[in-house]
Structures are given as C-alpha cells and as structure tokens.
Short mmCIF file of C-alpha atoms in Angstrom, two decimals:
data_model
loop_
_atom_site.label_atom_id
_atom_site.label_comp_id
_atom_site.label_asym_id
_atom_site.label_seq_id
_atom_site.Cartn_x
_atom_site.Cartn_y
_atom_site.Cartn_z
CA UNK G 14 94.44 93.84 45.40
CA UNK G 15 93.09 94.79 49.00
CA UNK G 16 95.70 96.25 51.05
CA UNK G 17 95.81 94.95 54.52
CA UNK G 18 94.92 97.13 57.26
CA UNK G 19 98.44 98.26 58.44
CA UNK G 20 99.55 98.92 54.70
CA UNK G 21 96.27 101.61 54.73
CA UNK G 22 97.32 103.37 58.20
CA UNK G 23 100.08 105.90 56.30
CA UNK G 24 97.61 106.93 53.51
CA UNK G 25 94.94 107.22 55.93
CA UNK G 26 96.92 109.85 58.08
CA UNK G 27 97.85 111.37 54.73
CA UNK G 28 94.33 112.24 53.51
CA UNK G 29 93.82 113.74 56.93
CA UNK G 30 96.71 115.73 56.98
CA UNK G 31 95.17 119.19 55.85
CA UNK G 32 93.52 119.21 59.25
CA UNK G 33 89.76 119.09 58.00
CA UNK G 34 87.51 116.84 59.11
CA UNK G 35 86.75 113.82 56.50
CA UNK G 36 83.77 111.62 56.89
CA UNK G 37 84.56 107.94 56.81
CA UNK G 38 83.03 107.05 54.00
CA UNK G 39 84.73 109.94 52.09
CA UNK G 40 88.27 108.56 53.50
CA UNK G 41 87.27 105.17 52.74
CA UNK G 42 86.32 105.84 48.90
CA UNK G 43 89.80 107.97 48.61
CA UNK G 44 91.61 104.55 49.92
CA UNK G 45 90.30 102.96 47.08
CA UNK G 46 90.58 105.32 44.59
CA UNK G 47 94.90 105.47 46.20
CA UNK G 48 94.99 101.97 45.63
CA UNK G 49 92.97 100.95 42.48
CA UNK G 50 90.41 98.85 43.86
CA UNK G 51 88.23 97.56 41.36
CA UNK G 52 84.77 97.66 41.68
CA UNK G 53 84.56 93.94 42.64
CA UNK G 54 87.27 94.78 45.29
CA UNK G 55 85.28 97.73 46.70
CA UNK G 56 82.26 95.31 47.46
CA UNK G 57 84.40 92.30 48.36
CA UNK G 58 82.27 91.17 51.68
CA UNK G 59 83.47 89.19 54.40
CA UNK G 60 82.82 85.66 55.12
CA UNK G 61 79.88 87.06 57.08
CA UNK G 62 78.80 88.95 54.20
CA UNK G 63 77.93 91.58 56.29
CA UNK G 64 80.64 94.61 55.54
CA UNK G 65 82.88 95.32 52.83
CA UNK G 66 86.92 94.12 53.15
CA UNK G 67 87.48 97.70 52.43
CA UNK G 68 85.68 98.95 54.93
CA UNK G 69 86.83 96.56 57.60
CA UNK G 70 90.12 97.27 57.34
CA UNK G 71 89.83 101.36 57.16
CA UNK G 72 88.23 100.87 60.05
CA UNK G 73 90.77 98.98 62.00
CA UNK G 74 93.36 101.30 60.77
CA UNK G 75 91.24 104.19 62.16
CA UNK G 76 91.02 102.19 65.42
CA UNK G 77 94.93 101.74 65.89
CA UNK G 78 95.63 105.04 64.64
CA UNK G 79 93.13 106.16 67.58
CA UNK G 80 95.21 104.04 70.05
CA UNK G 81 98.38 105.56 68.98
CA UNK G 82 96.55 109.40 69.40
CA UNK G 83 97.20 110.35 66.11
CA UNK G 84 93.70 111.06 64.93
CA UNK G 85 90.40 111.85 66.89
CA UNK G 86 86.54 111.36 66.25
CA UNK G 87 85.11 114.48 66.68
CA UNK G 88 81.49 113.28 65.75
CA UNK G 89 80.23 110.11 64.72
CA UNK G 90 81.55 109.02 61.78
CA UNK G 91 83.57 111.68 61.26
CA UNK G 92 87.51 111.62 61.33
CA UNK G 93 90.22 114.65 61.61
CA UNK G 94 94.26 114.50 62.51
CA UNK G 95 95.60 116.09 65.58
CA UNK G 96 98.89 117.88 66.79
CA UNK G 97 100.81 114.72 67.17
CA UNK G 98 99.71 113.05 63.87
CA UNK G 99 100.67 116.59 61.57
CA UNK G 100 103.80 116.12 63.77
CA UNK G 101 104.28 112.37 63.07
CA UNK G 102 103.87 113.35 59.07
CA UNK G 103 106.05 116.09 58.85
CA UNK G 104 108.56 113.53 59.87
CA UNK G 105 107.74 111.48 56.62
CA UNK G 106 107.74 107.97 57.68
CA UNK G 107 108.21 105.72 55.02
CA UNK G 108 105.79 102.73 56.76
CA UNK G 109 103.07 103.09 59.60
CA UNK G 110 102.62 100.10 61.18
CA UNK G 111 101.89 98.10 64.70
CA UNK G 112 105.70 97.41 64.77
CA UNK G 113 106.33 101.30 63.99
CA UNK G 114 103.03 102.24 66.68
CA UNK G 115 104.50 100.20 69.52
CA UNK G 116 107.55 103.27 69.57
CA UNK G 117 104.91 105.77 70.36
CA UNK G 118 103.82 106.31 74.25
CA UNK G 119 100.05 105.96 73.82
CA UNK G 120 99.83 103.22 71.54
CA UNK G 121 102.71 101.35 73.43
CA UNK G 122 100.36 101.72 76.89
CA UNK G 123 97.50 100.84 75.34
CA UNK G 124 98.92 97.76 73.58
CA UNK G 125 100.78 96.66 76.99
CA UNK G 126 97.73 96.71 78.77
CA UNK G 127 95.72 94.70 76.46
CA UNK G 128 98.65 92.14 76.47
CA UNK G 129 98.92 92.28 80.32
CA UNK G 130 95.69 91.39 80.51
CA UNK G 131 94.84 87.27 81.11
CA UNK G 132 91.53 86.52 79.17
CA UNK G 133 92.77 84.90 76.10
CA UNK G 134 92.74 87.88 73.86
CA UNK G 135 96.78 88.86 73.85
CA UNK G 136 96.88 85.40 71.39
CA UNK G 137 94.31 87.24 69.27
CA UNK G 138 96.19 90.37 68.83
CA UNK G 139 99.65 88.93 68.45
CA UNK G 140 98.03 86.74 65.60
CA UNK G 141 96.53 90.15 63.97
CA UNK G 142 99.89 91.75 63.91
CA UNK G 143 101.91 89.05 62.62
CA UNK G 144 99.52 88.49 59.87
CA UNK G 145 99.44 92.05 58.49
CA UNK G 146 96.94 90.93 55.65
CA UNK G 147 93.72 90.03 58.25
CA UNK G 148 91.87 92.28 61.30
CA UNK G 149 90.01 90.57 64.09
CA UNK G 150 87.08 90.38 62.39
CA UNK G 151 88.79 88.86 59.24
CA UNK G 152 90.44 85.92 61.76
CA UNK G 153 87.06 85.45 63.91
CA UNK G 154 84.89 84.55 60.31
CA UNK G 155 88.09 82.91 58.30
CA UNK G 156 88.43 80.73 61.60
CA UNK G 157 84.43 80.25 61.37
CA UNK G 158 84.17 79.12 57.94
CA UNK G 159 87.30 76.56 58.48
CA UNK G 160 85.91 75.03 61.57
CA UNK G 161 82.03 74.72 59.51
CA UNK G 162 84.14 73.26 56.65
CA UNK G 163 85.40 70.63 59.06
CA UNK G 164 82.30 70.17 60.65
CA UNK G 165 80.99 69.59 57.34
CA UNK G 166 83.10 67.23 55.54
CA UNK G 167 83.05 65.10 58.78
CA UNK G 168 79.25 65.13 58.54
CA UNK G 169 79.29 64.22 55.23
CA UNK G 170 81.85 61.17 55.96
CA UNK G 171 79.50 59.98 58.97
CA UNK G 172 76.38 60.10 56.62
CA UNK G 173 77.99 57.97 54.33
CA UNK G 174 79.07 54.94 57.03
CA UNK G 175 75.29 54.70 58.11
CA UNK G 176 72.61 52.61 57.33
CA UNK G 177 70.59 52.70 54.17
CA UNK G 178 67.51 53.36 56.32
CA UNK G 179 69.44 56.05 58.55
CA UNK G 180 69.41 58.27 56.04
CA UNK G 181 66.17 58.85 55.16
CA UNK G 182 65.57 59.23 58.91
CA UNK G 183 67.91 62.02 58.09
CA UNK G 184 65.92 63.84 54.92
CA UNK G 185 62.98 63.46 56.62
CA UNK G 186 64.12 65.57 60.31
CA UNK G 187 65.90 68.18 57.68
CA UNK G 188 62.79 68.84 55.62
CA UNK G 189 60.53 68.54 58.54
CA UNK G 190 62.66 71.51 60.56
CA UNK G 191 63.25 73.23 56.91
CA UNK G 192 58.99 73.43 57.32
CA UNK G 193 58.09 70.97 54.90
CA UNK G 194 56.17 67.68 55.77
CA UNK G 195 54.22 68.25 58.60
CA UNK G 196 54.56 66.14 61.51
CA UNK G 197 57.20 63.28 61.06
CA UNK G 198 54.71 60.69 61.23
CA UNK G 199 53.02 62.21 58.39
CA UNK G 200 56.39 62.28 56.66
CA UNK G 201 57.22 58.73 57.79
CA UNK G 202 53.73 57.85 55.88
CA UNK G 203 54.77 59.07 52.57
CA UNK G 204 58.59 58.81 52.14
CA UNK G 205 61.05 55.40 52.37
CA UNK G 206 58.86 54.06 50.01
CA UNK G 207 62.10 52.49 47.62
CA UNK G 208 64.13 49.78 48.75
CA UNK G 209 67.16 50.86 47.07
CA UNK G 210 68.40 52.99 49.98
CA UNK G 211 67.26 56.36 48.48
CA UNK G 212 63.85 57.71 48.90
CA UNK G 213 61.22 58.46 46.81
CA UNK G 214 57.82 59.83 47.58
CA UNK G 215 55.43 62.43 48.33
CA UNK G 216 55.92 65.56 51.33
CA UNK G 217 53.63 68.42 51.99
CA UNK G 218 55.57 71.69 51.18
CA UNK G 219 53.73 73.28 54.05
CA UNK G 220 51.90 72.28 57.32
CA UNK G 221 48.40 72.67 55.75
CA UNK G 222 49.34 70.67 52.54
CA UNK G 223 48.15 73.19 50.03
CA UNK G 224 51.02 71.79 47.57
CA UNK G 225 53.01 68.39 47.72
CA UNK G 226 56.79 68.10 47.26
CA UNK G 227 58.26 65.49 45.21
CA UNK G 228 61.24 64.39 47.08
CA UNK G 229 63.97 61.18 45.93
CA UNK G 230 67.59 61.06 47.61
CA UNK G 231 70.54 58.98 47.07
CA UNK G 232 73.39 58.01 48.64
CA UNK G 233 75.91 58.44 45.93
CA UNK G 234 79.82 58.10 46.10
CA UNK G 235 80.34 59.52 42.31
CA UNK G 236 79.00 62.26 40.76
CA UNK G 237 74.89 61.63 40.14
CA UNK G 238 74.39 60.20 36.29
CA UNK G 239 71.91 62.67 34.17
CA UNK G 240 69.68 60.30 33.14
CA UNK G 241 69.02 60.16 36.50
CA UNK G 242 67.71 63.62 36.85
CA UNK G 243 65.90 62.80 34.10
CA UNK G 244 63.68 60.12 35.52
CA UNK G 245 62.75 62.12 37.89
CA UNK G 246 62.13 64.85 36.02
CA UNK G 247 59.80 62.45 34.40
CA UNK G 248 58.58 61.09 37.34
CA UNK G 249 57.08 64.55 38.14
CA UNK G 250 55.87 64.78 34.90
CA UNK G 251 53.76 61.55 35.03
CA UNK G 252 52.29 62.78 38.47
CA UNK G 253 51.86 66.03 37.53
CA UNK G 254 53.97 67.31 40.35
CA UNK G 255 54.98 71.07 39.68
CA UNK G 256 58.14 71.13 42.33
CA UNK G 257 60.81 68.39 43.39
CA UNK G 258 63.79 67.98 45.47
CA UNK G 259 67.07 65.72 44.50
CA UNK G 260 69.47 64.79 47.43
CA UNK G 261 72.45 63.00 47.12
CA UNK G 262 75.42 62.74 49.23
CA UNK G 263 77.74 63.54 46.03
CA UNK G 264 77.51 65.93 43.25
CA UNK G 265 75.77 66.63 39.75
CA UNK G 266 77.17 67.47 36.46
CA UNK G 267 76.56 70.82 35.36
CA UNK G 268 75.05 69.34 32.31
CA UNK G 269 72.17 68.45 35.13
CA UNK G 270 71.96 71.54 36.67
CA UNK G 271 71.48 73.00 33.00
CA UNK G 272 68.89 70.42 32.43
CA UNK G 273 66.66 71.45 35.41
CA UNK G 274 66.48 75.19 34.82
CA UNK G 275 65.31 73.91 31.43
CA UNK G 276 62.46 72.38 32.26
CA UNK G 277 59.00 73.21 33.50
CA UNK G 278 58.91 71.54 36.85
CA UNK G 279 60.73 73.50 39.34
CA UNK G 280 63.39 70.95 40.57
CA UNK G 281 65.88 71.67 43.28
CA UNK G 282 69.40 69.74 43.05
CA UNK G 283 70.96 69.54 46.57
CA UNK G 284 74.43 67.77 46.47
CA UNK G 285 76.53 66.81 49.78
CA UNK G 286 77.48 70.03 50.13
CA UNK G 287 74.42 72.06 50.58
CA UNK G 288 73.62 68.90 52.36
CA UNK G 289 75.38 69.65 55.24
CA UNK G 290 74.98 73.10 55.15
CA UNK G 291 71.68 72.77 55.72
CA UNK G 292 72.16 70.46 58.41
CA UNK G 293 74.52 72.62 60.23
CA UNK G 294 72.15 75.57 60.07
CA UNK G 295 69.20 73.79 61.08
CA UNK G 296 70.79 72.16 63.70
CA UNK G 297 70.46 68.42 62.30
CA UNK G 298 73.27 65.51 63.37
CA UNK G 299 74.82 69.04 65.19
CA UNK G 300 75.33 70.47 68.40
CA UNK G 301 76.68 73.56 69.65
CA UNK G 302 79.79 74.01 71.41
CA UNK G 303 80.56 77.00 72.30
CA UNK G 304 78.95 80.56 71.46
CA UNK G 305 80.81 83.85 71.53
CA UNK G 306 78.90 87.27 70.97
CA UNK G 307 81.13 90.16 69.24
CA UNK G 308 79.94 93.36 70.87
CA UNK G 309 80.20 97.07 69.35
CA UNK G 310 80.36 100.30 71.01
CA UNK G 311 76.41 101.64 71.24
CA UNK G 312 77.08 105.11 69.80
CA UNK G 313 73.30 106.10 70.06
CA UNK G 314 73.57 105.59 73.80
CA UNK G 315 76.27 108.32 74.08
CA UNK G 316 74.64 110.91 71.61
CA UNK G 317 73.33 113.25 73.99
CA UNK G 318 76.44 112.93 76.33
#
C-alpha cells in the first residue's frame, strides 16, 4: 500500500540523517524499498497520468519538511538534513506530521500565513491535512475526474431524452471535430440514411477522402446484442469496407469486443462511455466553466543565480 504523504515525512528525515546529501530519486526509491511497494505501486500514476503516487507524495513531504526548516535543497534535486532536523531526530519522535509540524516556529509561521491569507486556498490546505492519505495535487485531479464523471453521466442522460434525429446531429459534429468527414454537409450527404433512429452510412476518414469510414450508431438502453456486431461486421464485408465505427449510448458484451479483434475489418466499438468522453474532450454538447492553471517554480530561471 502507498503511504500517504505525512506517514513518509519521519522516514524521509531518517534516510537523511547521516548528513549527506541524497538525490531525490535515490530517497524516493529507498521510500519504497522502507515500505514494500510493489512494482505496480512504484508506477501507480495519478489521475493525470503524469507522475508517479510515489513520487507525488515524497515530494510533498520534502516540501513541508522544507516549511518546517528541517531539511534544505542545496542543488536541484538534491536533498540533505540540517542542524535542526539531526536535532529534531535525536529526539526520536515516534510520528512526523502537520499536527506534530504546527509545534515548530517555522512551519507554524509559514502555515499561519498561508491560512491568514483570503484567496480561497486555507480550505485547500485544511482539506490536505485532515485527509492524511491525498496532497494537493491528489485532491485537484480526484476532484477533476469526479466533476468529468458527473459531467458525463449527465451527458449521457440528456442524449438519451432527445430526438431520434438529434443524435445523429450529434455523431456527425463528434466525428467531424475528431477529423473525419469533411465538411458537415458532406457528412450530412452520407449519414442518417436509416430510419430506425441509428445511423448507418458512409464518412471520409480524412478531409481528402483517401479511405471511407463505415459508421452505424444506436441509441441503446441495454447492453448492444452480438448479432448485432455481427451484421455489421458483415455489412463491411459486403462493401468491402476495411474500417468501421459502432456507437451506442449503452454497452457491449465482451463476447463482442472478442468478436471484433477477431476479425479482419478493423472495427471500433464505442459504448456511452467513451461516448462522452469524447464529447467532453472535443468540446461537443460542453462548455467550459472555469479554468485554473497549476504553476511550478521555474528552476532553470534561477540556475545561474
């Protein structure tokens, strides 16, 4: 299991604690080894996919250990203990955390300051201490990928209680903006061309047309029969049409999805899920709200300081 960032912030002081200076990614590795990450643990990413767990949370440790002037950076990347932190170990605490930091002077100005301060971040921090197991970073992407999973299920509800026609008004914007189709009038020409509600037809995988797209979508409250991925596999057979795209606003058996990487035409199977998640990244039915940009400290800029 992961240890949350304040469970880390003793052992991390400990490793240091012979007074030589440890590169992070040395310290980090020894976290895991303390610990017994597995090797899934070790590359456990964040919603973001964009760091390690791990990694996160050494690095927030490092950061409040830093506020509390316990350790120091003295080159990029590089860590090393200082007077008061061989002085706070020799002391053998049995626990370092915020609770434990907010009794020594520098962290305790440090954190008053940052709560003092009205710009909506004290909430923030109070939330990261009471919830020992997640950093900031942890609470900014959880909180992302809840609010998309709203967003999404209350797409996929408002898809369902349209018109027939509305939705394949709606294929036909997603695959235009995905790049496929052209111009919407020449996707209008080729696709709606059931009366069932679904759609069934012909798209240009690219502007210039060099290849064509099979494309058929349903509106579908229970999970899509297999004989109906079947037909249309056969449908592409009969036309000779190498690639094709299923939509439905449910979901497909895995007996389908085994079907499909089976066969020779390439056939992509996108259920109400990936549904919305491609409208929500190509901005279809969607609009922005609100943006926030997470800045870092530009270490480059200060490397000849």
């Amino acid at each position: 299991m992961i240890p949350d960032f304040q469970t880390i912030m003793l052992p991390l002081l400990q490793i240091l604690s012979d007074g030589n200076e440890y590169l992070l990614r040395d310290v980090i590795n020894k976290i895991c080894d303390q610990f017994h990450l597995t090797e899934e643990e070790k590359i456990e990413l964040l919603p973001s996919g964009n760091q390690p767990i791990i990694d996160n949370r050494v690095g927030w440790a490092r950061t409040y250990l830093k506020k509390a002037q316990l350790l120091e950076n003295p080159r990029r990347g590089v860590l090393r203990i200082n007077q008061a932190g061989r002085e706070l170990l020799e002391s053998k605490p049995s626990r370092i955390d915020v609770k434990f930091l907010k009794t020594l002077p520098g962290f305790k100005e440090w954190h008053e300051s940052s709560s003092s301060k009205d710009d909506g971040i004290t909430p923030v921090i109070e939330k990261v201490e009471n919830e020992t197991g997640k950093t900031p970073e942890e609470l900014l992407e959880y909180s992302f990928v809840s609010i998309k999973e709203q967003l999404a299920s209350e797409l996929l509800e408002k898809i369902k209680s349209c018109p027939f026609s509305f939705f394949e008004v709606l294929v036909i914007d997603l695959l235009i903006k995905m790049g496929y189709g052209g111009s919407k009038r020449e996707a209008g020409q080729v696709m709606g061309k059931s009366g069932d509600g679904g759609i069934d037809g012909l798209i240009k995988e690219d502007k210039l047309g060099l290849d064509t797209i099979y494309v058929q979508a349903k509106r579908w409250e229970n999970t899509v029969p297999i004989h109906h991925v079947r037909d249309f596999a056969g449908s592409l057979l009969s036309k000779k049409a190498k690639k094709g795209i299923f939509i439905t606003t449910s979901n497909y058996p895995a007996s389908a999805k085994e079907f499909v990487s089976s066969i020779e035409p390439k056939v992509a199977l996108i259920d109400g899920k990936e549904l919305t998640e491609l409208m929500i990244e190509y901005n279809i039915g969607v609009a922005s709200k609100k943006m926030y940009e997470v800045k870092r400290l530009d270490t480059d800029y200060f490397e000849e300081v």
